[in-house]
Short mmCIF file of C-alpha atoms and ligand atoms in Angstrom, two decimals:
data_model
loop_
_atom_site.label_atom_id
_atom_site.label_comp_id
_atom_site.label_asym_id
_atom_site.label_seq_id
_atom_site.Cartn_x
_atom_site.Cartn_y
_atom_site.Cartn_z
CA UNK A 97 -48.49 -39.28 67.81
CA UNK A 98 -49.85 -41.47 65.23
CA UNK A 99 -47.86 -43.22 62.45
CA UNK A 100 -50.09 -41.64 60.16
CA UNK A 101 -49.93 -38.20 61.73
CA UNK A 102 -46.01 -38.58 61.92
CA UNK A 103 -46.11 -39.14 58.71
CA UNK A 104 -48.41 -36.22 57.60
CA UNK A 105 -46.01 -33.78 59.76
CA UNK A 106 -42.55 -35.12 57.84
CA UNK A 107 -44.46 -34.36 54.65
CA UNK A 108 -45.34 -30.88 55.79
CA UNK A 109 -42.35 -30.02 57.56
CA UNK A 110 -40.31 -30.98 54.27
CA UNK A 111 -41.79 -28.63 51.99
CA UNK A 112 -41.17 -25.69 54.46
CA UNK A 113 -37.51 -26.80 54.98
CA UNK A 114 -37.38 -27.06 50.84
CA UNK A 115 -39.17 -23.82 50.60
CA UNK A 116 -36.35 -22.00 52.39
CA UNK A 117 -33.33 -23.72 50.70
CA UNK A 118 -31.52 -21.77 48.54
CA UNK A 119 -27.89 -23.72 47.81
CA UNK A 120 -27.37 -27.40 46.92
CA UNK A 121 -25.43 -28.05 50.00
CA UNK A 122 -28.60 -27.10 52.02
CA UNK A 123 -30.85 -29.36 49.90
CA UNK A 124 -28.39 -32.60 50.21
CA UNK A 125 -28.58 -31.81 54.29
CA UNK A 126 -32.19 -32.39 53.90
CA UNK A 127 -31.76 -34.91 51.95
CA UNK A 128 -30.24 -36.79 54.47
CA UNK A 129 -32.34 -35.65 57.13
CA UNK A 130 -35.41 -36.96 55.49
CA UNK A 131 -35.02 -39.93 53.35
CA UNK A 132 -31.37 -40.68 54.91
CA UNK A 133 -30.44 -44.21 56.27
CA UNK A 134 -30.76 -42.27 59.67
CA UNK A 135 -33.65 -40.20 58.56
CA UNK A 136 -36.78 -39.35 59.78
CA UNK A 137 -39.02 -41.72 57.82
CA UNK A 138 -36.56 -44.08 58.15
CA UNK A 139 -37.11 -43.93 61.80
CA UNK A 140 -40.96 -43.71 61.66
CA UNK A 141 -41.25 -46.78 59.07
CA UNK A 142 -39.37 -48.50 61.76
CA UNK A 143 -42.26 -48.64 64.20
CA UNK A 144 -44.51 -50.51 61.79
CA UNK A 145 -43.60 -53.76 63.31
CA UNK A 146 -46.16 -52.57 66.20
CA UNK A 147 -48.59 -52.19 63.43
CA UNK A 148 -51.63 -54.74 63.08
CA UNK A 149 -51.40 -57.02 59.73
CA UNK A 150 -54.47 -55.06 57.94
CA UNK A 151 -53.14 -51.58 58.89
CA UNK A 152 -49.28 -52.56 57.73
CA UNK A 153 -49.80 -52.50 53.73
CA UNK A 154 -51.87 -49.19 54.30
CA UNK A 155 -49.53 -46.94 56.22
CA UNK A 156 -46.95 -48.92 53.60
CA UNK A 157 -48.39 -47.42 50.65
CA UNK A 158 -48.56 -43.84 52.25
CA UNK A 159 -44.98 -44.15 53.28
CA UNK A 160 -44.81 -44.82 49.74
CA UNK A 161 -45.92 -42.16 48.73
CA UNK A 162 -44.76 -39.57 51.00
CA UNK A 163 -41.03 -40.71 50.21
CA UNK A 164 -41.75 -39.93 46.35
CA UNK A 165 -43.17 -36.83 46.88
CA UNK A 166 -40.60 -35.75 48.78
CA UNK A 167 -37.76 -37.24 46.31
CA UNK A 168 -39.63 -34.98 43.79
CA UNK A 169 -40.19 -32.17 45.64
CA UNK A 170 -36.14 -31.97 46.18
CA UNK A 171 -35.53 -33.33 42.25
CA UNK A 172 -37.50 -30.05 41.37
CA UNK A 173 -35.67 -27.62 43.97
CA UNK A 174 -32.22 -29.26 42.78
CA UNK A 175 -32.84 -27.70 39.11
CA UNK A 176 -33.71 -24.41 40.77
CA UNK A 177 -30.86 -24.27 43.19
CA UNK A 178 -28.66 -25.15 40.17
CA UNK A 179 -30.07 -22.67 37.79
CA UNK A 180 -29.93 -19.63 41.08
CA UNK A 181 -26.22 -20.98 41.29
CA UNK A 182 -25.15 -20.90 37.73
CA UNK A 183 -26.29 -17.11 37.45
CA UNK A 184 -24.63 -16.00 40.73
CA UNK A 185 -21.39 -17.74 39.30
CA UNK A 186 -21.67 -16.17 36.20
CA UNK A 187 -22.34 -12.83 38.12
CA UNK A 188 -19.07 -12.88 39.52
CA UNK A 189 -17.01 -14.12 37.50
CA UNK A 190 -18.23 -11.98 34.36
CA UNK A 191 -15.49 -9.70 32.97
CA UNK A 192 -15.89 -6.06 32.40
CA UNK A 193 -14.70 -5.61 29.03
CA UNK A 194 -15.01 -1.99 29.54
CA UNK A 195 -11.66 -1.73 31.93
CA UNK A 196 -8.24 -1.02 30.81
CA UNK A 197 -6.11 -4.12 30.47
CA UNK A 198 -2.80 -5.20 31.83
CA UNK A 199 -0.67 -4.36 29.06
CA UNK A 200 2.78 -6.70 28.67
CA UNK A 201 5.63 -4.57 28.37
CA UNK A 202 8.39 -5.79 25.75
CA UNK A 203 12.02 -5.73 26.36
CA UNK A 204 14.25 -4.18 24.05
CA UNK A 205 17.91 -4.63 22.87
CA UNK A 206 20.66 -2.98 25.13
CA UNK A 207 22.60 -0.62 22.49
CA UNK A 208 25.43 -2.23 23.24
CA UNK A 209 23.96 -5.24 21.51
CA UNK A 210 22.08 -3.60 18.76
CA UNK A 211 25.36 -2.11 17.43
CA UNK A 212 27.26 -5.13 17.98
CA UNK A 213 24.16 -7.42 15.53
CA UNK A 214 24.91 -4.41 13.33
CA UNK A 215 29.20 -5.11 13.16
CA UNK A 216 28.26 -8.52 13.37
CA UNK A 217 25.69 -9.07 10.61
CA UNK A 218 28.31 -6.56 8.09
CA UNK A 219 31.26 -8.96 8.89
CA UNK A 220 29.28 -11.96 8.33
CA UNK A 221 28.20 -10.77 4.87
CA UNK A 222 32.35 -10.25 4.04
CA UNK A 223 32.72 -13.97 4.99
CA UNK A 224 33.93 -13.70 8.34
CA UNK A 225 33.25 -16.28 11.14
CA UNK A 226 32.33 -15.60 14.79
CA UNK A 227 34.58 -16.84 17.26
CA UNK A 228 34.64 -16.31 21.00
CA UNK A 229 37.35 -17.24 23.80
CA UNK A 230 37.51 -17.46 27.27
CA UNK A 231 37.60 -14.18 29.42
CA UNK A 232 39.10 -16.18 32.44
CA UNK A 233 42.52 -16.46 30.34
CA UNK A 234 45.75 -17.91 30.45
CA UNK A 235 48.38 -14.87 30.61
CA UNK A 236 50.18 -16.79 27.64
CA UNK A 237 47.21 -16.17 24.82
CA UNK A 238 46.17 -12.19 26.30
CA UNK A 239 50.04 -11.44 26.57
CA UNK A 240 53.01 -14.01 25.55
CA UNK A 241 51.53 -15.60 22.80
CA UNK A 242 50.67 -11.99 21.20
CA UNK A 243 54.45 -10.75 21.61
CA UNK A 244 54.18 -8.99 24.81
CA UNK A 245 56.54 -11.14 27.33
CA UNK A 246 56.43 -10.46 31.09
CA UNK A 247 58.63 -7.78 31.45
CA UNK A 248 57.72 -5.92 28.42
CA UNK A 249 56.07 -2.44 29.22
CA UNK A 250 53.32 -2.84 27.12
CA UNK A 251 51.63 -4.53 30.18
CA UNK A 252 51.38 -1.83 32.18
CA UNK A 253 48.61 -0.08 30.22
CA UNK A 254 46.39 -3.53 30.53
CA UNK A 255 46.72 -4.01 34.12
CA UNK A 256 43.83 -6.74 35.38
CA UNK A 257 42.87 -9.27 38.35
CA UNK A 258 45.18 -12.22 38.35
CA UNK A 259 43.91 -15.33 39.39
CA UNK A 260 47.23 -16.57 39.78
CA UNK A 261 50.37 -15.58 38.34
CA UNK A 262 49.41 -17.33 34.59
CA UNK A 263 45.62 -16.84 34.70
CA UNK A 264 44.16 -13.66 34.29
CA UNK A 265 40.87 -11.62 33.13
CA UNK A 266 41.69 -10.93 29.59
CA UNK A 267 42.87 -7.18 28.95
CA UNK A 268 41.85 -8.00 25.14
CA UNK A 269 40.00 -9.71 22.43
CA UNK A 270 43.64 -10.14 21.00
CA UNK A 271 44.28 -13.48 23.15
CA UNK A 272 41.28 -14.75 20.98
CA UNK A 273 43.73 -14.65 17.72
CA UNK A 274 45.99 -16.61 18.89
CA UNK A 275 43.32 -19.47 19.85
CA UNK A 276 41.98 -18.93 16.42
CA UNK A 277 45.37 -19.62 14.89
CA UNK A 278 45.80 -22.26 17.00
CA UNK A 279 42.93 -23.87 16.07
CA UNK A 280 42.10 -23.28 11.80
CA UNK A 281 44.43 -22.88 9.05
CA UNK A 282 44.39 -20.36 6.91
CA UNK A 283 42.04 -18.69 5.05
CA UNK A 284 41.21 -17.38 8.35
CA UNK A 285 38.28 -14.70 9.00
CA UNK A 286 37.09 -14.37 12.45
CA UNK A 287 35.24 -11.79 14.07
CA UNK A 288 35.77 -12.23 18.11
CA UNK A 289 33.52 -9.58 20.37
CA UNK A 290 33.63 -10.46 23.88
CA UNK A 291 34.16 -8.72 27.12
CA UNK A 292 37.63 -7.53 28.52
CA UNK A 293 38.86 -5.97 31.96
CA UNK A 294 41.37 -3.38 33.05
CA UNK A 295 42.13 -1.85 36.20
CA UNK A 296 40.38 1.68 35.70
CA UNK A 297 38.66 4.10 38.09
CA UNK A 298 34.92 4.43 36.79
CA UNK A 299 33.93 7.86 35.02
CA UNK A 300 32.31 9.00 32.37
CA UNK A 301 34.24 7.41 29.69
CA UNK A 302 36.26 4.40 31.07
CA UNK A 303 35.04 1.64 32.66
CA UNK A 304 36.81 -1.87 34.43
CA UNK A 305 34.62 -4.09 31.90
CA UNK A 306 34.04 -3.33 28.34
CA UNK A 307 33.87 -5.08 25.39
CA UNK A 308 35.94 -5.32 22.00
CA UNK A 309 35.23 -6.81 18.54
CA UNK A 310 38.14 -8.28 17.04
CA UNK A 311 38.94 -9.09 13.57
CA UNK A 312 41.33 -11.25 12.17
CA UNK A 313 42.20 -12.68 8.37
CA UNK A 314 44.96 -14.51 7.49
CA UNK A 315 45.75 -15.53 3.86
CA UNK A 316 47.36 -15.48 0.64
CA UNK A 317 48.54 -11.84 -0.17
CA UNK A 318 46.84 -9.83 2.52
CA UNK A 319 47.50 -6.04 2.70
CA UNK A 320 46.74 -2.92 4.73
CA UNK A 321 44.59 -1.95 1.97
CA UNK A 322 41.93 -5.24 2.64
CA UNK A 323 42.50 -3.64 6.13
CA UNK A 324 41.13 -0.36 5.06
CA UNK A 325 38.83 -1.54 2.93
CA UNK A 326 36.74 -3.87 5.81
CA UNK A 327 37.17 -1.18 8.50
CA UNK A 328 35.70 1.21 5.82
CA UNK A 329 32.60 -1.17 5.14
CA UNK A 330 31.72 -0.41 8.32
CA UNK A 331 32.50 2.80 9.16
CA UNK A 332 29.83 3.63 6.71
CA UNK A 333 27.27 0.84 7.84
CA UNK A 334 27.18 2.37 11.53
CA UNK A 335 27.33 5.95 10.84
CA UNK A 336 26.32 6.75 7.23
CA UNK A 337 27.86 6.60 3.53
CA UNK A 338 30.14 9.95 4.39
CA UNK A 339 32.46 8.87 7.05
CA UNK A 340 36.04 8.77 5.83
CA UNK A 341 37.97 6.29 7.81
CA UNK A 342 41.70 6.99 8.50
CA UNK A 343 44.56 5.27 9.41
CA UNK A 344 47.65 6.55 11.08
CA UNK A 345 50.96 5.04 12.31
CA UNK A 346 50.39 3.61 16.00
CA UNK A 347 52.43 0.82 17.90
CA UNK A 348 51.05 -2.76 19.18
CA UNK A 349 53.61 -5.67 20.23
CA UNK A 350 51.37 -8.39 17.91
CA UNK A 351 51.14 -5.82 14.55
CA UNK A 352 54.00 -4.74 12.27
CA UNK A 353 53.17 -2.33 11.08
CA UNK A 354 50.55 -1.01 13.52
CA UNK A 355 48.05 1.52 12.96
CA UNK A 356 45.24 3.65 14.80
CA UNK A 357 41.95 3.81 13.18
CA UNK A 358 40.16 6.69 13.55
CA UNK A 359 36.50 7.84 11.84
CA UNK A 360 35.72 11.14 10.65
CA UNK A 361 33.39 13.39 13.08
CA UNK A 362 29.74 12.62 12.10
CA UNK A 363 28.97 15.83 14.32
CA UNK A 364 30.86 18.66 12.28
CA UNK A 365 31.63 16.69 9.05
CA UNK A 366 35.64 16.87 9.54
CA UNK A 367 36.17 20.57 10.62
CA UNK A 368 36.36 20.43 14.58
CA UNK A 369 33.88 20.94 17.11
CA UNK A 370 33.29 20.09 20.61
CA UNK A 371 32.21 16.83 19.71
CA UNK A 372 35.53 15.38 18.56
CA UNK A 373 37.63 17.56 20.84
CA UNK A 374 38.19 20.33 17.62
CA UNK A 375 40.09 17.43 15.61
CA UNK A 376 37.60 16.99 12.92
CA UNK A 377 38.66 12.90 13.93
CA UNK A 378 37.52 10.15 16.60
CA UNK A 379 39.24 7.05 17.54
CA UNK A 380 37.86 3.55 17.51
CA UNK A 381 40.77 1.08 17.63
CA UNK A 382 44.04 -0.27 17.11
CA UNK A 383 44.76 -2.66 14.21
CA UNK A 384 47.72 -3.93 11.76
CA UNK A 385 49.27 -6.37 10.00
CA UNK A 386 49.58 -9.66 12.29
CA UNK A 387 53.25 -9.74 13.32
CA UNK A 388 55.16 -12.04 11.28
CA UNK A 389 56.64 -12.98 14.56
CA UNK A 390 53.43 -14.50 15.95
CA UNK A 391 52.70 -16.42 12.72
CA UNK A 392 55.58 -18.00 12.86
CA UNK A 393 54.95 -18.67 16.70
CA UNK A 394 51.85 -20.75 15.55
CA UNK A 395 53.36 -22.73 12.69
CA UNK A 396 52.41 -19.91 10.25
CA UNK A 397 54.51 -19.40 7.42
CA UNK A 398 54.76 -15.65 7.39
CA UNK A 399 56.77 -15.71 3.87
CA UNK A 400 53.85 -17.55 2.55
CA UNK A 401 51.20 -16.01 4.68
CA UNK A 402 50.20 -12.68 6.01
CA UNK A 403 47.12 -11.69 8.02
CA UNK A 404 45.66 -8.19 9.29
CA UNK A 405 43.81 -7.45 12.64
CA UNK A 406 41.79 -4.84 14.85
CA UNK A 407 40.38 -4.62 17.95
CA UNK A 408 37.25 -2.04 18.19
CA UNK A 409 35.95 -0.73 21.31
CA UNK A 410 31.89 -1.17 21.06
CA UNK A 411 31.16 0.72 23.86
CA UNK A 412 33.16 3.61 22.29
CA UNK A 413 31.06 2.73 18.83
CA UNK A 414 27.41 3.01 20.87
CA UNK A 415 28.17 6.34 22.54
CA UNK A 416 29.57 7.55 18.69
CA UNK A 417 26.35 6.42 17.53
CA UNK A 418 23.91 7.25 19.90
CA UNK A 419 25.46 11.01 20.85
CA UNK A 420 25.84 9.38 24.39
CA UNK A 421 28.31 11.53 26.62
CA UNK A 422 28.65 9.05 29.49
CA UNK A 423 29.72 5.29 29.72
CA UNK A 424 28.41 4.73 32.60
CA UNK A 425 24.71 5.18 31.16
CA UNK A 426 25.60 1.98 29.16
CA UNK A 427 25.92 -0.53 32.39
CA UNK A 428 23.67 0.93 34.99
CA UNK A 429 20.78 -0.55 33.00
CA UNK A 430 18.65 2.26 33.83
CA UNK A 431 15.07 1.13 31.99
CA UNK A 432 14.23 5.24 31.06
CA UNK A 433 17.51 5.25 29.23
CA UNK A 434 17.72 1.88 27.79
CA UNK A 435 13.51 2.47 26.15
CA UNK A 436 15.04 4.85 24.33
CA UNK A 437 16.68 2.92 21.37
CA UNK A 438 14.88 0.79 19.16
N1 LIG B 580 44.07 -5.32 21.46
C1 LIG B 580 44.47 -3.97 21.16
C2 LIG B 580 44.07 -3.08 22.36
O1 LIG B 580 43.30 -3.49 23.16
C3 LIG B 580 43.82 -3.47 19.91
C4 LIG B 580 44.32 -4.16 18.67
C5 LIG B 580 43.70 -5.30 18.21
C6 LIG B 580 45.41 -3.69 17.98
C7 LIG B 580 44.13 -5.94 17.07
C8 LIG B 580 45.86 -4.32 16.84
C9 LIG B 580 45.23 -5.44 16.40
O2 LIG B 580 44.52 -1.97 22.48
#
């Protein structure tokens, strides 16, 4: 064939290959095969060595011209392919505002913690500090320390895991106490809530783990009556201005005098029911005055000094609060039950 025939049939055959490209990778392929290094006119312009010297500048200018076209033609089909892309990417990738989105479901408090923000916040507002201590604990602050040596029988109500014969899991928030006394001087007013462990078969109201809040003051001239008075406070914050609290002689190696603390029935007001077992009355904790005897233990001067303390159960305070009839419901961490409190 001809050089200028070859050249007429590159021009021809490109606009048919451009005609049926339809993505920019296509196009650059074409690209290459036409006005590449390697390309077809490439490879034609090479023959016009064999050309003669009048004829060179001629088929020159028409290879010229045949590149440009060409260099147009795909210039013009690269804004088209761009433009077809753009809307089939925005095709697919548009969002149907008209379908149901993902909502993001929120967590809530555990009970267990919303009552214990509750105590905490109301013993904050009396002055009180929070304090928390180790629940892998040395058997001298969860037993010696608080008046209950080794042999003493008091120990075989708080039966726990021993680590070794003078580290234990804590039975009690009470070992906390004595590291507070250890620690300030007084005025002391610490709140301590924190977990504890006892050997105990699982039912529906005891449980290995639970959790305590313990109180503490020690000053100047402290009574059984600032007792009252705090555990009253919040009697009445948790479950309403009409709860009477009531205290009634009990026995704890670390108090002297001790006392149980009870609340009045929020179910029948007082009078009995099923609620409360008919006895109008429903226990929440020990508590006392702090034993002179560990004062003095921890450089306390109990004829200058005196202190009162409690220990609440919080799980016994949630399932008060929340008409709950089984303990267990409180650690399985069932998601129905716990999207039920707000
Ligand atoms: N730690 C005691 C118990 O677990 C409760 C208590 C605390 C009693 C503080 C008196 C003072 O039974």
């Amino acid at each position: 064939m001809d050089i200028r025939e070859q050249l007429k049939s590159i021009r021809e055959n490109a606009v048919n290959a451009l005609n049926e490209t339809d993505s920019s990778e296509k196009l650059e392929a074409l690209r290459v095969q036409y006005l590449g290094k390697k390309g077809e006119l490439t490879s034609v312009l090479s023959q016009m060595g064999k050309l003669s010297a009048e004829e060179r500048p001629v088929i020159g200018q028409i290879a010229n011209e045949v590149r440009s076209f060409i260099e147009n033609e795909i210039k013009t089909k690269r804004e088209e392919v761009a433009k077809i892309e753009m809307e089939k990417r925005l095709a697919a990738e548009s969002i149907d505002v008209t379908l149901p989105g993902n909502s993001n479901v929120l967590g809530k408090k555990h009970p267990l913690s919303i009552v214990l923000d509750e105590v905490k916040d109301a013993f904050i507002s009396m002055g009180f500090t929070i304090v928390s201590g180790p629940e892998v604990e040395y058997d001298y602050y969860n037993f010696e320390a608080l008046n209950i040596p080794k042999d003493h029988p008091a120990r075989d109500t708080q039966d726990t895991f021993y680590f070794s014969p003078e580290i234990l899991l804590r039975t009690q928030t009470s070992s906390v106490q004595i590291r507070a006394m250890e620690q300030m001087k007084p005025p002391i007013r610490v709140l301590s809530p924190g977990r504890v462990y006892r050997i105990d078969e699982v039912d529906a109201t005891h449980s290995p783990i639970f959790h305590q809040i313990e109180g503490l003051v020690v000053d100047k001239g402290i009574t059984m009556a600032h007792l009252k008075g705090s555990l009253e406070l919040i009697s009445k914050k948790l479950f309403g201005e009409d709860i009477k609290t009531r205290i009634r002689p009990d026995y704890f190696p670390f108090t002297e005098p001790s006392a149980e603390i009870s609340i009045s029935c929020f179910k029948c007001g007082g009078k009995g029911c099923k609620f409360c077992k008919g006895e109008g009355w429903i226990e929440i904790g020990g508590a006392g005055m702090v034993n002179p005897k560990v004062l003095a233990n921890l450089g306390i001067d109990p004829n200058v000094y005196s202190g009162f303390a409690f220990g609440m159960g919080l799980e016994r305070l949630v399932l008060r609060r929340y008409n709950i009839d089984d303990i267990r419901l409180l650690l399985e961490n069932d998601v129905r039950f716990l999207n039920m409190f707000d």
